Amino acid sequence: GFVASFCSAISPKPCRRMGALRSLAVAQALAMAAAFAPRSPMFMSSPSTEAALVSSKLSQGRVAGVRIGSPDPERLLSFYGKLGMQASGQAVSFGPADGFACVSVAKGGEAQGDGLRAVVLCFPEIQAVAEAAEGAGGQVLAKTEEKKIGPSMIPDEDVEFSMNVTVGLVTDPDGNAVRLVQQNRKDGLFGVSLRVHNLEKAVEFYEGVLGMKTIRKRSNLPDEASISAFLAYGDADEGEEGAFVVELKYEYSEPEVNAGDVLQGIIITTTDVDGAVAAAKAYVENNAETAVSVSSEGGKGVIKDLDGYVIEIVDAESYVKEDA
């Protein structure tokens, strides 16, 4: 089956632009892309030698989750708990760390920036979740409703293709957008939507430096002047519904991204941290302007991309033990 991913936009302080955001959210809901669908072999990527090396080093890797900064971490953890996620220390998820991605929460979030567009969550029924979000200190920006989405360029879908998806848009107590998707899914934490300044370079970073795959790409015209690419690890292109998806979204005529400190890191686990970091460094050295920096800090790899987002490469076994 299809798993829907969303092109969601939010201003740094959405509560000040409620009317405009509600109108915008309706248009943006029409810009959603079905992120998991069978792909024709002709659209499978042909990675370079360097990209293949990085991919092999991260072949056992996965996106384990994201770290969100909040002025009030306990309030934010409580918010996600009231939406049905399970708490474990300073993180929430829909299941154990060895099989489910998590949202970990740390102190911060004062500099919201304009990069993180939304955290995307899936539930079998989202109307009650939207009401719970409002009761937990969030706000409803777009009411729950069914939307029709059209074809993608990757995979190459027929011009007549369309599907209906039920969606909603709320904020957390800090004002960050949370996109709700009505769908049964192994892991309800679908992923995140990030604004990027140069889509092609951003895709090259996630494919070449991180070894991820582009599973879908589509224009969001005429409803929104933007284009989105969706990337994931594993067999996501073959319908694996538990994979964490990163949406990279280029919005026409927008300035460079101010990443802020709400999204403090995307966490990737692997069985070979040193090998993955070395391969990433080699790729960046041979492919100019794909990342700002690649380094090792305290036994983990830390990579900053061109838009200022931070990616952490950590040991899979240690990560699961710490979360247990």
Tab-separated table of C-alpha atoms in Angstrom:
chain	number	residue	atom	x	y	z
A	1	GLY	CA	0.000	0.000	0.000
A	2	PHE	CA	0.913	3.632	-0.275
A	3	VAL	CA	2.265	5.691	2.586
A	4	ALA	CA	1.612	9.386	2.181
A	5	SER	CA	4.230	12.038	2.891
A	6	PHE	CA	3.551	15.702	3.100
A	7	CYS	CA	4.832	19.055	1.959
A	8	SER	CA	4.089	21.218	4.988
A	9	ALA	CA	5.119	24.825	5.527
A	10	ILE	CA	5.117	26.782	8.754
A	11	SER	CA	6.298	30.243	9.744
A	12	PRO	CA	8.652	30.696	12.733
A	13	LYS	CA	5.691	31.870	14.814
A	14	PRO	CA	2.556	30.304	13.273
A	15	CYS	CA	0.255	31.499	16.022
A	16	ARG	CA	0.677	35.047	14.697
A	17	ARG	CA	-0.423	34.029	11.222
A	18	MET	CA	-3.243	31.619	11.954
A	19	GLY	CA	-5.571	32.842	9.214
A	20	ALA	CA	-2.894	32.874	6.534
A	21	LEU	CA	-1.545	29.501	7.603
A	22	ARG	CA	-4.963	27.872	7.537
A	23	SER	CA	-5.450	29.036	3.950
A	24	LEU	CA	-1.927	28.018	3.024
A	25	ALA	CA	-2.327	24.619	4.663
A	26	VAL	CA	-5.240	23.789	2.370
A	27	ALA	CA	-3.074	24.445	-0.673
A	28	GLN	CA	-0.152	22.582	0.830
A	29	ALA	CA	-2.212	19.528	1.613
A	30	LEU	CA	-2.791	19.207	-2.133
A	31	ALA	CA	0.996	19.116	-2.562
A	32	MET	CA	1.354	15.790	-0.737
A	33	ALA	CA	3.327	12.964	-2.305
A	34	ALA	CA	2.840	9.211	-1.949
A	35	ALA	CA	6.293	8.306	-0.676
A	36	PHE	CA	6.150	4.529	-0.899
A	37	ALA	CA	5.202	2.885	-4.163
A	38	PRO	CA	6.751	0.197	-6.372
A	39	ARG	CA	9.466	1.729	-8.540
A	40	SER	CA	10.389	0.833	-12.067
A	41	PRO	CA	14.046	-0.268	-12.411
A	42	MET	CA	14.640	2.561	-14.892
A	43	PHE	CA	14.321	5.036	-12.019
A	44	MET	CA	16.729	3.322	-9.665
A	45	SER	CA	19.794	5.460	-9.023
A	46	SER	CA	23.254	4.530	-10.346
A	47	PRO	CA	25.578	5.694	-7.549
A	48	SER	CA	29.157	6.810	-8.136
A	49	THR	CA	32.045	4.802	-6.683
A	50	GLU	CA	32.296	7.167	-3.711
A	51	ALA	CA	28.535	7.070	-3.132
A	52	ALA	CA	28.561	3.268	-3.327
A	53	LEU	CA	31.334	3.198	-0.715
A	54	VAL	CA	29.382	5.408	1.667
A	55	SER	CA	26.229	3.384	1.050
A	56	SER	CA	28.061	0.132	1.828
A	57	LYS	CA	29.334	1.573	5.110
A	58	LEU	CA	25.779	2.531	6.049
A	59	SER	CA	24.133	-0.560	4.552
A	60	GLN	CA	23.069	-1.674	8.025
A	61	GLY	CA	22.148	1.879	8.982
A	62	ARG	CA	18.796	3.486	9.554
A	63	VAL	CA	17.435	6.825	10.657
A	64	ALA	CA	16.836	6.191	14.348
A	65	GLY	CA	15.036	9.480	14.865
A	66	VAL	CA	15.484	13.196	15.423
A	67	ARG	CA	16.445	15.430	18.334
A	68	ILE	CA	14.158	18.407	18.867
A	69	GLY	CA	15.093	21.428	20.965
A	70	SER	CA	12.430	22.884	23.242
A	71	PRO	CA	12.364	25.660	25.852
A	72	ASP	CA	10.301	23.228	27.963
A	73	PRO	CA	11.320	19.610	27.168
A	74	GLU	CA	8.958	18.029	29.696
A	75	ARG	CA	5.974	19.862	28.222
A	76	LEU	CA	6.880	18.716	24.717
A	77	LEU	CA	7.377	15.101	25.835
A	78	SER	CA	3.983	15.247	27.541
A	79	PHE	CA	2.420	16.593	24.333
A	80	TYR	CA	3.677	13.676	22.236
A	81	GLY	CA	2.653	11.255	24.984
A	82	LYS	CA	-0.919	12.546	24.815
A	83	LEU	CA	-0.892	11.831	21.077
A	84	GLY	CA	-0.237	8.187	21.839
A	85	MET	CA	3.556	7.921	21.726
A	86	GLN	CA	5.484	6.020	24.428
A	87	ALA	CA	8.000	7.816	26.633
A	88	SER	CA	11.452	6.424	27.411
A	89	GLY	CA	13.691	8.858	29.254
A	90	GLN	CA	13.901	12.038	27.180
A	91	ALA	CA	12.435	10.434	24.033
A	92	VAL	CA	9.079	9.297	22.645
A	93	SER	CA	8.318	6.683	20.001
A	94	PHE	CA	5.720	4.167	18.862
A	95	GLY	CA	7.830	1.173	19.951
A	96	PRO	CA	11.280	-0.067	21.082
A	97	ALA	CA	14.459	1.627	19.838
A	98	ASP	CA	15.659	-1.371	17.818
A	99	GLY	CA	12.698	-1.166	15.477
A	100	PHE	CA	11.056	2.246	15.810
A	101	ALA	CA	12.316	5.773	15.263
A	102	CYS	CA	12.048	8.268	18.108
A	103	VAL	CA	11.750	11.957	18.813
A	104	SER	CA	14.226	12.841	21.562
A	105	VAL	CA	13.822	16.204	23.254
A	106	ALA	CA	16.580	18.432	24.629
A	107	LYS	CA	16.787	21.942	26.008
A	108	GLY	CA	16.855	24.569	23.252
A	109	GLY	CA	14.541	25.661	20.484
A	110	GLU	CA	14.761	29.393	21.172
A	111	ALA	CA	16.027	30.072	17.620
A	112	GLN	CA	13.244	28.469	15.596
A	113	GLY	CA	14.585	29.312	12.152
A	114	ASP	CA	12.636	28.418	9.024
A	115	GLY	CA	14.000	25.002	8.059
A	116	LEU	CA	11.951	22.367	9.872
A	117	ARG	CA	8.593	22.338	8.099
A	118	ALA	CA	6.949	19.506	10.018
A	119	VAL	CA	7.256	16.306	11.980
A	120	VAL	CA	4.967	13.802	10.227
A	121	LEU	CA	2.953	11.268	12.249
A	122	CYS	CA	0.612	8.505	11.053
A	123	PHE	CA	-2.437	7.211	12.919
A	124	PRO	CA	-5.366	4.956	11.961
A	125	GLU	CA	-7.748	7.823	12.825
A	126	ILE	CA	-6.510	11.408	13.106
A	127	GLN	CA	-9.550	13.468	14.111
A	128	ALA	CA	-9.251	12.371	17.736
A	129	VAL	CA	-5.479	12.938	17.591
A	130	ALA	CA	-5.980	16.512	16.368
A	131	GLU	CA	-8.352	17.125	19.260
A	132	ALA	CA	-5.843	15.611	21.685
A	133	ALA	CA	-3.121	17.882	20.278
A	134	GLU	CA	-5.266	20.942	20.911
A	135	GLY	CA	-6.019	19.748	24.434
A	136	ALA	CA	-2.305	19.205	25.079
A	137	GLY	CA	-1.314	22.792	24.310
A	138	GLY	CA	-1.089	22.703	20.507
A	139	GLN	CA	-3.231	24.440	17.911
A	140	VAL	CA	-5.142	23.140	14.894
A	141	LEU	CA	-3.923	24.883	11.726
A	142	ALA	CA	-5.818	22.792	9.173
A	143	LYS	CA	-8.857	20.690	9.960
A	144	THR	CA	-8.924	16.992	9.181
A	145	GLU	CA	-10.073	16.431	5.611
A	146	GLU	CA	-9.557	14.201	2.602
A	147	LYS	CA	-7.278	15.489	-0.132
A	148	LYS	CA	-6.493	14.263	-3.622
A	149	ILE	CA	-2.869	14.008	-4.742
A	150	GLY	CA	-1.556	13.526	-8.249
A	151	PRO	CA	1.355	11.787	-10.014
A	152	SER	CA	5.087	11.935	-9.332
A	153	MET	CA	8.051	12.121	-11.700
A	154	ILE	CA	9.936	9.507	-9.637
A	155	PRO	CA	8.557	6.916	-9.880
A	156	ASP	CA	7.125	7.784	-13.282
A	157	GLU	CA	3.380	7.722	-12.745
A	158	ASP	CA	0.659	8.088	-15.328
A	159	VAL	CA	-0.648	11.610	-15.726
A	160	GLU	CA	-4.102	10.359	-14.712
A	161	PHE	CA	-2.849	8.876	-11.431
A	162	SER	CA	-4.450	10.185	-8.232
A	163	MET	CA	-5.184	8.997	-4.716
A	164	ASN	CA	-7.070	10.327	-1.724
A	165	VAL	CA	-5.422	10.829	1.665
A	166	THR	CA	-6.906	12.140	4.901
A	167	VAL	CA	-4.664	14.710	6.584
A	168	GLY	CA	-4.566	17.377	9.255
A	169	LEU	CA	-2.085	19.977	10.501
A	170	VAL	CA	-1.487	20.978	14.128
A	171	THR	CA	1.275	22.617	16.129
A	172	ASP	CA	3.003	21.421	19.263
A	173	PRO	CA	3.075	23.736	22.325
A	174	ASP	CA	6.270	25.376	20.986
A	175	GLY	CA	4.582	26.319	17.701
A	176	ASN	CA	6.270	23.686	15.504
A	177	ALA	CA	4.142	22.004	12.845
A	178	VAL	CA	3.020	18.387	13.184
A	179	ARG	CA	1.461	16.854	10.082
A	180	LEU	CA	-1.128	14.137	10.818
A	181	VAL	CA	-1.720	11.368	8.284
A	182	GLN	CA	-4.608	8.929	8.536
A	183	GLN	CA	-2.987	5.607	7.784
A	184	ASN	CA	-2.030	2.342	9.439
A	185	ARG	CA	1.743	2.043	9.484
A	186	LYS	CA	4.289	-0.134	11.258
A	187	ASP	CA	6.006	2.968	12.684
A	188	GLY	CA	3.727	5.940	13.168
A	189	LEU	CA	6.693	8.339	13.120
A	190	PHE	CA	6.774	8.767	9.344
A	191	GLY	CA	9.591	11.345	9.196
A	192	VAL	CA	10.333	15.045	8.845
A	193	SER	CA	9.899	17.703	6.179
A	194	LEU	CA	12.854	20.081	5.685
A	195	ARG	CA	13.201	23.176	3.514
A	196	VAL	CA	16.378	23.264	1.424
A	197	HIS	CA	17.916	26.044	-0.667
A	198	ASN	CA	19.238	23.853	-3.495
A	199	LEU	CA	17.300	20.619	-4.008
A	200	GLU	CA	19.804	18.918	-6.309
A	201	LYS	CA	22.737	19.527	-3.955
A	202	ALA	CA	20.640	18.444	-0.968
A	203	VAL	CA	19.674	15.199	-2.707
A	204	GLU	CA	23.318	14.595	-3.607
A	205	PHE	CA	24.236	14.999	0.071
A	206	TYR	CA	21.645	12.515	1.335
A	207	GLU	CA	22.427	10.014	-1.417
A	208	GLY	CA	26.191	10.480	-1.735
A	209	VAL	CA	27.274	11.342	1.795
A	210	LEU	CA	24.612	9.439	3.765
A	211	GLY	CA	23.866	6.623	1.327
A	212	MET	CA	20.081	7.096	1.313
A	213	LYS	CA	17.781	6.479	-1.671
A	214	THR	CA	15.403	8.848	-3.426
A	215	ILE	CA	12.089	7.042	-3.290
A	216	ARG	CA	9.894	9.778	-4.740
A	217	LYS	CA	10.187	13.188	-6.368
A	218	ARG	CA	7.418	15.484	-7.510
A	219	SER	CA	6.510	19.047	-8.334
A	220	ASN	CA	3.888	20.585	-6.079
A	221	LEU	CA	2.584	22.953	-8.749
A	222	PRO	CA	0.013	24.367	-9.296
A	223	ASP	CA	-1.027	24.277	-5.648
A	224	GLU	CA	2.326	25.389	-4.275
A	225	ALA	CA	5.461	26.792	-5.907
A	226	SER	CA	7.777	24.052	-4.689
A	227	ILE	CA	9.260	20.674	-5.519
A	228	SER	CA	9.931	17.801	-3.098
A	229	ALA	CA	12.201	14.762	-2.961
A	230	PHE	CA	11.689	11.968	-0.424
A	231	LEU	CA	14.620	9.853	0.797
A	232	ALA	CA	14.971	6.822	3.049
A	233	TYR	CA	17.163	3.836	3.884
A	234	GLY	CA	16.540	0.151	3.279
A	235	ASP	CA	13.899	-1.197	0.946
A	236	ALA	CA	11.633	1.812	1.272
A	237	ASP	CA	11.203	1.929	-2.517
A	238	GLU	CA	9.792	-1.590	-2.362
A	239	GLY	CA	7.134	-0.731	0.160
A	240	GLU	CA	8.816	-1.074	3.566
A	241	GLU	CA	6.448	0.887	5.753
A	242	GLY	CA	8.680	1.238	8.800
A	243	ALA	CA	11.416	3.341	7.196
A	244	PHE	CA	11.909	6.929	8.399
A	245	VAL	CA	11.488	9.348	5.486
A	246	VAL	CA	13.202	12.709	5.011
A	247	GLU	CA	11.358	15.113	2.727
A	248	LEU	CA	13.589	17.747	1.125
A	249	LYS	CA	11.533	20.634	-0.142
A	250	TYR	CA	12.674	23.472	-2.376
A	251	GLU	CA	10.376	26.498	-2.338
A	252	TYR	CA	10.789	28.805	-5.326
A	253	SER	CA	12.274	32.279	-4.704
A	254	GLU	CA	12.860	31.655	-0.997
A	255	PRO	CA	16.103	32.844	0.683
A	256	GLU	CA	18.778	30.578	2.117
A	257	VAL	CA	17.666	28.373	4.995
A	258	ASN	CA	18.014	29.464	8.605
A	259	ALA	CA	18.165	26.035	10.250
A	260	GLY	CA	17.708	27.416	13.777
A	261	ASP	CA	18.059	25.080	16.741
A	262	VAL	CA	14.681	23.340	16.875
A	263	LEU	CA	15.940	20.418	14.800
A	264	GLN	CA	19.143	19.695	16.701
A	265	GLY	CA	20.033	16.543	14.809
A	266	ILE	CA	18.979	13.662	12.583
A	267	ILE	CA	20.303	10.482	14.205
A	268	ILE	CA	21.566	7.639	12.001
A	269	THR	CA	22.717	4.337	13.495
A	270	THR	CA	25.259	2.010	11.872
A	271	THR	CA	27.468	-0.927	12.805
A	272	ASP	CA	30.624	0.850	11.558
A	273	VAL	CA	30.764	4.474	12.685
A	274	ASP	CA	34.445	4.987	11.873
A	275	GLY	CA	34.078	3.455	8.410
A	276	ALA	CA	30.986	5.515	7.640
A	277	VAL	CA	32.669	8.752	8.746
A	278	ALA	CA	35.818	7.989	6.735
A	279	ALA	CA	33.768	7.197	3.632
A	280	ALA	CA	31.709	10.369	4.078
A	281	LYS	CA	34.882	12.459	4.403
A	282	ALA	CA	36.295	10.898	1.236
A	283	TYR	CA	33.106	11.617	-0.676
A	284	VAL	CA	32.982	15.260	0.452
A	285	GLU	CA	36.658	15.758	-0.423
A	286	ASN	CA	36.066	14.470	-3.968
A	287	ASN	CA	32.708	16.187	-4.471
A	288	ALA	CA	32.833	19.884	-3.697
A	289	GLU	CA	29.924	21.647	-2.031
A	290	THR	CA	28.075	18.581	-0.776
A	291	ALA	CA	28.526	19.256	2.950
A	292	VAL	CA	29.945	21.909	5.266
A	293	SER	CA	31.838	19.565	7.573
A	294	VAL	CA	32.389	15.917	8.508
A	295	SER	CA	34.009	15.132	11.859
A	296	SER	CA	34.239	12.631	14.704
A	297	GLU	CA	33.239	13.693	18.201
A	298	GLY	CA	33.034	11.414	21.230
A	299	GLY	CA	32.725	8.194	19.276
A	300	LYS	CA	30.114	9.474	16.848
A	301	GLY	CA	30.214	11.131	13.464
A	302	VAL	CA	28.870	14.666	13.107
A	303	ILE	CA	28.028	15.998	9.662
A	304	LYS	CA	26.625	19.419	8.813
A	305	ASP	CA	24.942	19.794	5.434
A	306	LEU	CA	24.818	22.896	3.237
A	307	ASP	CA	21.566	24.126	4.807
A	308	GLY	CA	22.936	23.882	8.350
A	309	TYR	CA	21.172	20.678	9.417
A	310	VAL	CA	23.211	18.370	11.663
A	311	ILE	CA	23.369	14.608	11.140
A	312	GLU	CA	24.817	12.332	13.805
A	313	ILE	CA	26.221	8.879	12.965
A	314	VAL	CA	26.105	6.681	16.080
A	315	ASP	CA	26.767	3.043	16.959
A	316	ALA	CA	23.597	0.984	16.583
A	317	GLU	CA	24.195	-1.358	19.524
A	318	SER	CA	25.128	1.426	21.944
A	319	TYR	CA	22.156	3.526	20.825
A	320	VAL	CA	19.663	0.740	21.550
A	321	LYS	CA	21.235	0.036	24.969
A	322	GLU	CA	21.101	3.714	25.929
A	323	ASP	CA	17.430	3.893	24.975
A	324	ALA	CA	16.507	0.682	26.798
